[in-house]
Tab-separated table of C-alpha atoms and ligand atoms in Angstrom:
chain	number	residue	atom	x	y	z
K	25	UNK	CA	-31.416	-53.125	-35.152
K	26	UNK	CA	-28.820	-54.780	-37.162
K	27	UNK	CA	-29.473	-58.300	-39.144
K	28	UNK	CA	-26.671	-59.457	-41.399
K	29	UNK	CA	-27.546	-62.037	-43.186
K	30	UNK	CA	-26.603	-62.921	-47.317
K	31	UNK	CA	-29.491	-62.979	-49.738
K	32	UNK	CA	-26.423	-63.310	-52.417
K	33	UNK	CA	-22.521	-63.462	-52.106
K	34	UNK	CA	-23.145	-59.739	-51.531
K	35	UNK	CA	-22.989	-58.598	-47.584
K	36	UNK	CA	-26.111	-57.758	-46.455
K	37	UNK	CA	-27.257	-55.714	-43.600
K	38	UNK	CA	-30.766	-54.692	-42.356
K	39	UNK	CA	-31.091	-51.332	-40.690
K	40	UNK	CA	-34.451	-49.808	-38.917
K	41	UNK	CA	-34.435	-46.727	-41.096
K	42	UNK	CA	-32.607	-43.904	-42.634
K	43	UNK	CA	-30.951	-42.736	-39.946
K	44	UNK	CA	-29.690	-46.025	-39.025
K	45	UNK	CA	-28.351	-46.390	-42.104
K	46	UNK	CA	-26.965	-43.082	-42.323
K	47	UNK	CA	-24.854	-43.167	-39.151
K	48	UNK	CA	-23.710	-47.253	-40.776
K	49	UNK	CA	-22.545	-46.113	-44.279
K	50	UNK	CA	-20.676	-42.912	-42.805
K	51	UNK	CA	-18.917	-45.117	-40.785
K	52	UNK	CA	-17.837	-47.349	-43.314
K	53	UNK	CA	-16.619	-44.313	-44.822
K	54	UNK	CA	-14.792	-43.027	-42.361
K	55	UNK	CA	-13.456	-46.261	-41.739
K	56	UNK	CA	-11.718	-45.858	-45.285
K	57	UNK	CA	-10.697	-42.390	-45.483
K	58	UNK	CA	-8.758	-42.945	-41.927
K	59	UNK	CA	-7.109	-46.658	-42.703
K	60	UNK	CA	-5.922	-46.098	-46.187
K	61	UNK	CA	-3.042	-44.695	-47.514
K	62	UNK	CA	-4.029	-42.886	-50.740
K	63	UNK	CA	-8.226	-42.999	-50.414
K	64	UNK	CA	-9.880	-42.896	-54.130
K	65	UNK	CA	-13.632	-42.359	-52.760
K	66	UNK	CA	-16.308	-43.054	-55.701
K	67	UNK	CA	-19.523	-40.468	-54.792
K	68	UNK	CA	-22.866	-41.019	-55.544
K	69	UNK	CA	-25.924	-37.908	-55.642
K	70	UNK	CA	-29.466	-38.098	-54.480
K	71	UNK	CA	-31.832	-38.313	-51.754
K	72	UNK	CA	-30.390	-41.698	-50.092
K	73	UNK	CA	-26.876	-40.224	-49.484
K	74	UNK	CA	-28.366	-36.810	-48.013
K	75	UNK	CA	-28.418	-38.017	-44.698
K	76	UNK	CA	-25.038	-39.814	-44.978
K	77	UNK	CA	-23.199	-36.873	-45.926
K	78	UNK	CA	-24.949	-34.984	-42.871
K	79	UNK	CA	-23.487	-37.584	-40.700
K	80	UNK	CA	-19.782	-36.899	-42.563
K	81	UNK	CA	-20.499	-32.991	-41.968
K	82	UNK	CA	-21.016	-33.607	-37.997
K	83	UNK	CA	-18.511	-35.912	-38.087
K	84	UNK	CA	-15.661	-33.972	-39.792
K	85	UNK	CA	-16.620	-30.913	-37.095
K	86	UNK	CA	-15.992	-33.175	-34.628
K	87	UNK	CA	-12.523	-33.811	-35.619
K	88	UNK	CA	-13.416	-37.075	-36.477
K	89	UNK	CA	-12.467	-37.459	-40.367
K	90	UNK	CA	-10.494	-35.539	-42.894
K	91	UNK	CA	-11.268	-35.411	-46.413
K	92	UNK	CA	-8.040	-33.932	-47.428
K	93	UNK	CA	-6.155	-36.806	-48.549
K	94	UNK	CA	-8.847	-38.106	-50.723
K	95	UNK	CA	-9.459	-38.322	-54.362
K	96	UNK	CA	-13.099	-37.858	-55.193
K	97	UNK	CA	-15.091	-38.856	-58.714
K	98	UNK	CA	-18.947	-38.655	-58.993
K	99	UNK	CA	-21.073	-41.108	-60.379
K	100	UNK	CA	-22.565	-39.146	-63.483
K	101	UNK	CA	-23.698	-35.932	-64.234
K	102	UNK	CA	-26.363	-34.467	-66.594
K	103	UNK	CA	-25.672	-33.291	-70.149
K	104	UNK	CA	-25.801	-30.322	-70.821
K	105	UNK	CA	-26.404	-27.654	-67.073
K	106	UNK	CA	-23.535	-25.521	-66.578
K	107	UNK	CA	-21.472	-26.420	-62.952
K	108	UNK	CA	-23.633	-23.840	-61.233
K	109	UNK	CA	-27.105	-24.743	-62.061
K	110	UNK	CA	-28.852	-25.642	-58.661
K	111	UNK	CA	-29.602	-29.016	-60.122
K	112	UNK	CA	-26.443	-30.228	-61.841
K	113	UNK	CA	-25.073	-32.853	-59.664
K	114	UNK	CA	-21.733	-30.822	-59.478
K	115	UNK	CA	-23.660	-28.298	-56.992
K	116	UNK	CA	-25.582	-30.883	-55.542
K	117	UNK	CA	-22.316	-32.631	-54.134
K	118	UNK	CA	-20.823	-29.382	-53.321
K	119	UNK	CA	-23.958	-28.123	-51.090
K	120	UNK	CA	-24.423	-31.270	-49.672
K	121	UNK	CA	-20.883	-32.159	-49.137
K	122	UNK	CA	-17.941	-30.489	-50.205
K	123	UNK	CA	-18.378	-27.162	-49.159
K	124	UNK	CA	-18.506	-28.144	-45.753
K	125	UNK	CA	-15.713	-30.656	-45.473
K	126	UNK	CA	-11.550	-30.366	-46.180
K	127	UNK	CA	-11.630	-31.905	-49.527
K	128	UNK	CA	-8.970	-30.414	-52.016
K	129	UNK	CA	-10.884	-28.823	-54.704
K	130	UNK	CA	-8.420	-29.713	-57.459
K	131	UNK	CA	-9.110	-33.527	-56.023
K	132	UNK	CA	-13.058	-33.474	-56.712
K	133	UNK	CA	-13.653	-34.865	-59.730
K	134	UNK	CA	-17.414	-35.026	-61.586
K	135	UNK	CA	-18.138	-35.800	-65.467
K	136	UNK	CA	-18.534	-32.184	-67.476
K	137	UNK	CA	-21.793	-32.250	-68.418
K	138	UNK	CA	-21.170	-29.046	-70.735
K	139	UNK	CA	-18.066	-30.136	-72.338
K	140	UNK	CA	-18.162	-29.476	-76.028
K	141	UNK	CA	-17.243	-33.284	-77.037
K	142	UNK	CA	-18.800	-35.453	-74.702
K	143	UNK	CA	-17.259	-38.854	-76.252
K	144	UNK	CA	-13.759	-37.178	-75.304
K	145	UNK	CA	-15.127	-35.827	-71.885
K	146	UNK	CA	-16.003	-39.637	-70.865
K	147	UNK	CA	-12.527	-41.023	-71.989
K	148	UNK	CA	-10.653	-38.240	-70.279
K	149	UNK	CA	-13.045	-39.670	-67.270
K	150	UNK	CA	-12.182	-42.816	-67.299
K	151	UNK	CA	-8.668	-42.244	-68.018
K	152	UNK	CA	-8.496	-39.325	-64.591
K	153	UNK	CA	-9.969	-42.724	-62.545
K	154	UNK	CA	-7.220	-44.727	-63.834
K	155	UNK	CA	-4.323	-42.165	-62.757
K	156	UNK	CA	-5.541	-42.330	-59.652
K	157	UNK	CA	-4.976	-46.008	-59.017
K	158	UNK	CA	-8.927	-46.566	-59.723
K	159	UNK	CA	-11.397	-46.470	-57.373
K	160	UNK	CA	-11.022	-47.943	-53.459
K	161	UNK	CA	-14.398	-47.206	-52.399
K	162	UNK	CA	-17.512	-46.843	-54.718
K	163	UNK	CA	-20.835	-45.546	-52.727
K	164	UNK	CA	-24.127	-46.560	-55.180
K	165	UNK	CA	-28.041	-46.043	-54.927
K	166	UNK	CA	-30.274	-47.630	-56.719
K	167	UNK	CA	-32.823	-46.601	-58.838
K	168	UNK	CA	-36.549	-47.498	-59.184
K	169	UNK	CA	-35.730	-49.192	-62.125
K	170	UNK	CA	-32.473	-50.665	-60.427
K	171	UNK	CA	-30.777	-48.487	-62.182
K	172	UNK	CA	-26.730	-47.658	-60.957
K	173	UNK	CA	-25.140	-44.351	-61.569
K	174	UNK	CA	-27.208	-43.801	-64.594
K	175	UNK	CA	-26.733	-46.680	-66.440
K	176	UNK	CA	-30.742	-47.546	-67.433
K	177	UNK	CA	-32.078	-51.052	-67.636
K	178	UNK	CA	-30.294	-53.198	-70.592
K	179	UNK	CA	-26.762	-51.389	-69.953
K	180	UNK	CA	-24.217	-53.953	-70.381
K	181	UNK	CA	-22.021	-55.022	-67.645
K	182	UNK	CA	-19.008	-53.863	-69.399
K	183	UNK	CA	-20.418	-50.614	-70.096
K	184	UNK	CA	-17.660	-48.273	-69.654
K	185	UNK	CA	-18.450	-44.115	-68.805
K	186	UNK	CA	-20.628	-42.519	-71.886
K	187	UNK	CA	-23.189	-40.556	-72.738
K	188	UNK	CA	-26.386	-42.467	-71.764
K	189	UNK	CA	-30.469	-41.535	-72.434
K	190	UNK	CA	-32.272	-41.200	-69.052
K	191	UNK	CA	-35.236	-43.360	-69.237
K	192	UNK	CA	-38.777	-41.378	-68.492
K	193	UNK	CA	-38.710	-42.652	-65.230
K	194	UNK	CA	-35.812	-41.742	-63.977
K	195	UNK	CA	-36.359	-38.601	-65.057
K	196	UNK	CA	-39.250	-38.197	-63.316
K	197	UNK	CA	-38.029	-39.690	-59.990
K	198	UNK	CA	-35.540	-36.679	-60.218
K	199	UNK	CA	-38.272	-33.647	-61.515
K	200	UNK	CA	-37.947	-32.586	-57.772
K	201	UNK	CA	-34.484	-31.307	-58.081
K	202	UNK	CA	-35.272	-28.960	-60.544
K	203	UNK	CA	-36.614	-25.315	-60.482
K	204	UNK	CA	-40.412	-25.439	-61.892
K	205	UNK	CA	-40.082	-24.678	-65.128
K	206	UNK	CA	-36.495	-26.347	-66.051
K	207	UNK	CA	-36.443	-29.158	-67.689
K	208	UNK	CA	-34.944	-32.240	-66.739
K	209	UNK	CA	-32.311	-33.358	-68.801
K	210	UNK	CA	-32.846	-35.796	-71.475
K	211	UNK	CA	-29.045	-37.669	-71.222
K	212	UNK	CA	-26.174	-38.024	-68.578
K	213	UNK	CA	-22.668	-39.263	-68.488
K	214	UNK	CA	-22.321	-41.878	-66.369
K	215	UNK	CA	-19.616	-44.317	-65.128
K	216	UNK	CA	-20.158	-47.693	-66.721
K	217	UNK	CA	-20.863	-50.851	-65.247
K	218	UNK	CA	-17.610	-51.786	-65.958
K	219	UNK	CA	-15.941	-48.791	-64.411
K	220	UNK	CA	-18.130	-49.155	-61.254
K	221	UNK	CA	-17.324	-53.294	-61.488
K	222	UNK	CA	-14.029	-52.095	-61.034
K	223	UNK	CA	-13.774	-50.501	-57.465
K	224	UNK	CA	-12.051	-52.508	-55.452
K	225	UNK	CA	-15.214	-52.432	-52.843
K	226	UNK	CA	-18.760	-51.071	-53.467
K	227	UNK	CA	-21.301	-49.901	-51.235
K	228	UNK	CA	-25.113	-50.092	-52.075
K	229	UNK	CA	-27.274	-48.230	-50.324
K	230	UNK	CA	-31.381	-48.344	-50.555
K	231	UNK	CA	-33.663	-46.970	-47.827
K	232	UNK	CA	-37.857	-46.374	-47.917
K	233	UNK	CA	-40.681	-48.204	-49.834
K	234	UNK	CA	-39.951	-46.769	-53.030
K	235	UNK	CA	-36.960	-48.830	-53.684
K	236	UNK	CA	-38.250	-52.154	-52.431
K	237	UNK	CA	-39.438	-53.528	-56.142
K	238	UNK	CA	-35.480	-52.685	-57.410
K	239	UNK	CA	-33.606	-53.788	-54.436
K	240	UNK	CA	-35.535	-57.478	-54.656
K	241	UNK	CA	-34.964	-57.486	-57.947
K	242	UNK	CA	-31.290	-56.764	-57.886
K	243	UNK	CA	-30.003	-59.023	-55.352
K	244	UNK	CA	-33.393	-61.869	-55.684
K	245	UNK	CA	-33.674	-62.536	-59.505
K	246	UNK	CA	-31.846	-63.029	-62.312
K	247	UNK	CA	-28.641	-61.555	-63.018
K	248	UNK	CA	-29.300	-60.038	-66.206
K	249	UNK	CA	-28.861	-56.007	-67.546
K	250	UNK	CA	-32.647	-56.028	-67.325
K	251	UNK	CA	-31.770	-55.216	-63.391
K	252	UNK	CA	-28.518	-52.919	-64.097
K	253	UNK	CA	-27.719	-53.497	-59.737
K	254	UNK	CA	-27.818	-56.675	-60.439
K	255	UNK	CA	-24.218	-57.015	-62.062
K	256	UNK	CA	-22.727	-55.976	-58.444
K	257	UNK	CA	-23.688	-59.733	-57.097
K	258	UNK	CA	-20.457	-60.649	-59.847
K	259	UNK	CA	-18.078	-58.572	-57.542
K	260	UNK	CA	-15.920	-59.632	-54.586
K	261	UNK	CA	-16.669	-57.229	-52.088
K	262	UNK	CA	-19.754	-55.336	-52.209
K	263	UNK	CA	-22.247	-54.531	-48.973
K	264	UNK	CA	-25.864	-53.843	-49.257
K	265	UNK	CA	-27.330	-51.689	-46.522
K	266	UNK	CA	-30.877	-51.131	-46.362
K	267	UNK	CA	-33.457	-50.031	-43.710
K	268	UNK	CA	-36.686	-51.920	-43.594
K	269	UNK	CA	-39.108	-50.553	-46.026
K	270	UNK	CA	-36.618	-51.033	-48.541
K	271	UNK	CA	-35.788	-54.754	-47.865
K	272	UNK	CA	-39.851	-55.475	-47.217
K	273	UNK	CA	-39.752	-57.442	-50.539
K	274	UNK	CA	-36.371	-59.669	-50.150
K	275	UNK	CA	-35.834	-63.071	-49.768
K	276	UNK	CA	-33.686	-63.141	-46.695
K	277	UNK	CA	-31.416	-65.923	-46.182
K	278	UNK	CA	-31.490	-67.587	-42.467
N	12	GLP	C1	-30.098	-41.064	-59.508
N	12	GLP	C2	-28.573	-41.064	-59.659
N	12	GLP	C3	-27.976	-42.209	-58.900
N	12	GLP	C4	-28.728	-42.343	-57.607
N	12	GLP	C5	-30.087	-42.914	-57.900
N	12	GLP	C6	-31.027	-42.927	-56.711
N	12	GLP	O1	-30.780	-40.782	-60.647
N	12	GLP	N1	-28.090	-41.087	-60.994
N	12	GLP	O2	-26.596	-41.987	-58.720
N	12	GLP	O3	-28.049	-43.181	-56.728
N	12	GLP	O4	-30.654	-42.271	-59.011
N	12	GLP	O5	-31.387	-41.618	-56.355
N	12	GLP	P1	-32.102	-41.269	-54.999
N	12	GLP	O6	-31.135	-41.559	-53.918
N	12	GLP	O7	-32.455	-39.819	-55.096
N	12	GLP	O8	-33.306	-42.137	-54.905
């Protein structure tokens, strides 16, 4: 089932469920990585894209897409786990994604989460996006608290990539991905609202019940920092994708 409607300038489109969405967002993806010439790909982590990078795995087996072209940059990472601890985004991406695709490893870019100046680690970040001609396509979840990357409610829109606090919610939402025992980071660097407001298209993705409160609020009320995922209804060319637990609390347009 696919409904596209516009519940903002953003374009909207209502999937049954994960998989639905899953096999819809890898397309779009491959859709990029084949048609354009020099492909910048903004990744995101967590339990939403799982699925969607299964469907890139199958399809890149297939023959169906090559990563090798592409320029990759994470989200955000956590402060302070080394690039091998099981729940540092680095080797999240990496088991979920790269190690199974073509991508170049000198092209895989994350945020260094250990480096010993953090303030310099984010500029060199930001400055790595901007040789590559900036980002063409920027995949986003959302967070409970409609968080993006990791920029927490009351980030400004021109928030650039920094060291950030993770709010004790998000931090809880993500206890799962760490060994019992470890404990979950207290700060992240993130890209900034700014740097993600500057991809030149953005994908949002939101599936299941838990993100129906966040994904209303993002593209339904106000656009204010209070809902961080609402700044993306400012940009030119984002698309929403959601399955139907997740859009159970929007205001569909006709
Ligand atoms: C995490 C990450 C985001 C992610 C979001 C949703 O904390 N920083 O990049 O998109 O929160 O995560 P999940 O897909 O696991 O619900």
């Amino acid at each position: 089932m696919t409904q596209t409607s516009s519940p903002t300038q953003a374009a909207f489109e209502l999937l049954a469920d994960t998989e639905a969405v899953a096999t819809r967002v890898a397309a779009i993806i491959r859709h990029y990585l084949t048609r354009t010439a020099d492909p910048v790909l903004g990744w995101a982590t967590g339990e939403t894209f799982r699925p969607v990078y299964r469907q890139l795995i199958r399809d890149h087996r297939a023959g169906a897409v090559s990563f090798a072209q592409a320029v990759h940059f994470n989200l955000d990472e956590y402060v302070g786990l080394g690039p091998d601890h099981p729940a540092a985004f680095r080797t999240a991406m990496r088991t979920a994604l790269f190690d199974h695709v073509d991508a170049a490893p000198e092209h895989i870019h994350l945020p260094n989460g250990s480096a010993p100046d953090l303030d310099e680690e984010a500029a060199r970040y930001e400055a790595l996006i901007k040789r590559a001609g900036g980002i063409g396509l920027q995949l986003l979840g959302i967070g409970r608290n409609g968080h993006i990357g990791f920029n927490e409610p009351g980030s400004s829109f021109e928030g650039r990539t920094r060291v950030v606090r993770l709010a004790a919610s998000t931090r809880e939402a993500n206890r799962a991905a760490f060994p019992p025992g470890c404990p979950v980071p207290e700060r992240a660097i993130t890209m900034g609202i700014g740097t993600i407001l500057e991809a030149r298209s953005i994908v949002l993705v939101a599936t299941g019940a838990a993100k129906a409160p966040a994904l209303a609020a993002a593209l339904n009320g106000p656009v204010s920092p209070a809902c961080p995922a609402s700044a993306l209804r400012v940009h030119p060319a984002v698309r929403v994708l959601a399955d139907r637990e997740a859009a159970a609390r929007l205001a569909l347009a006709a």
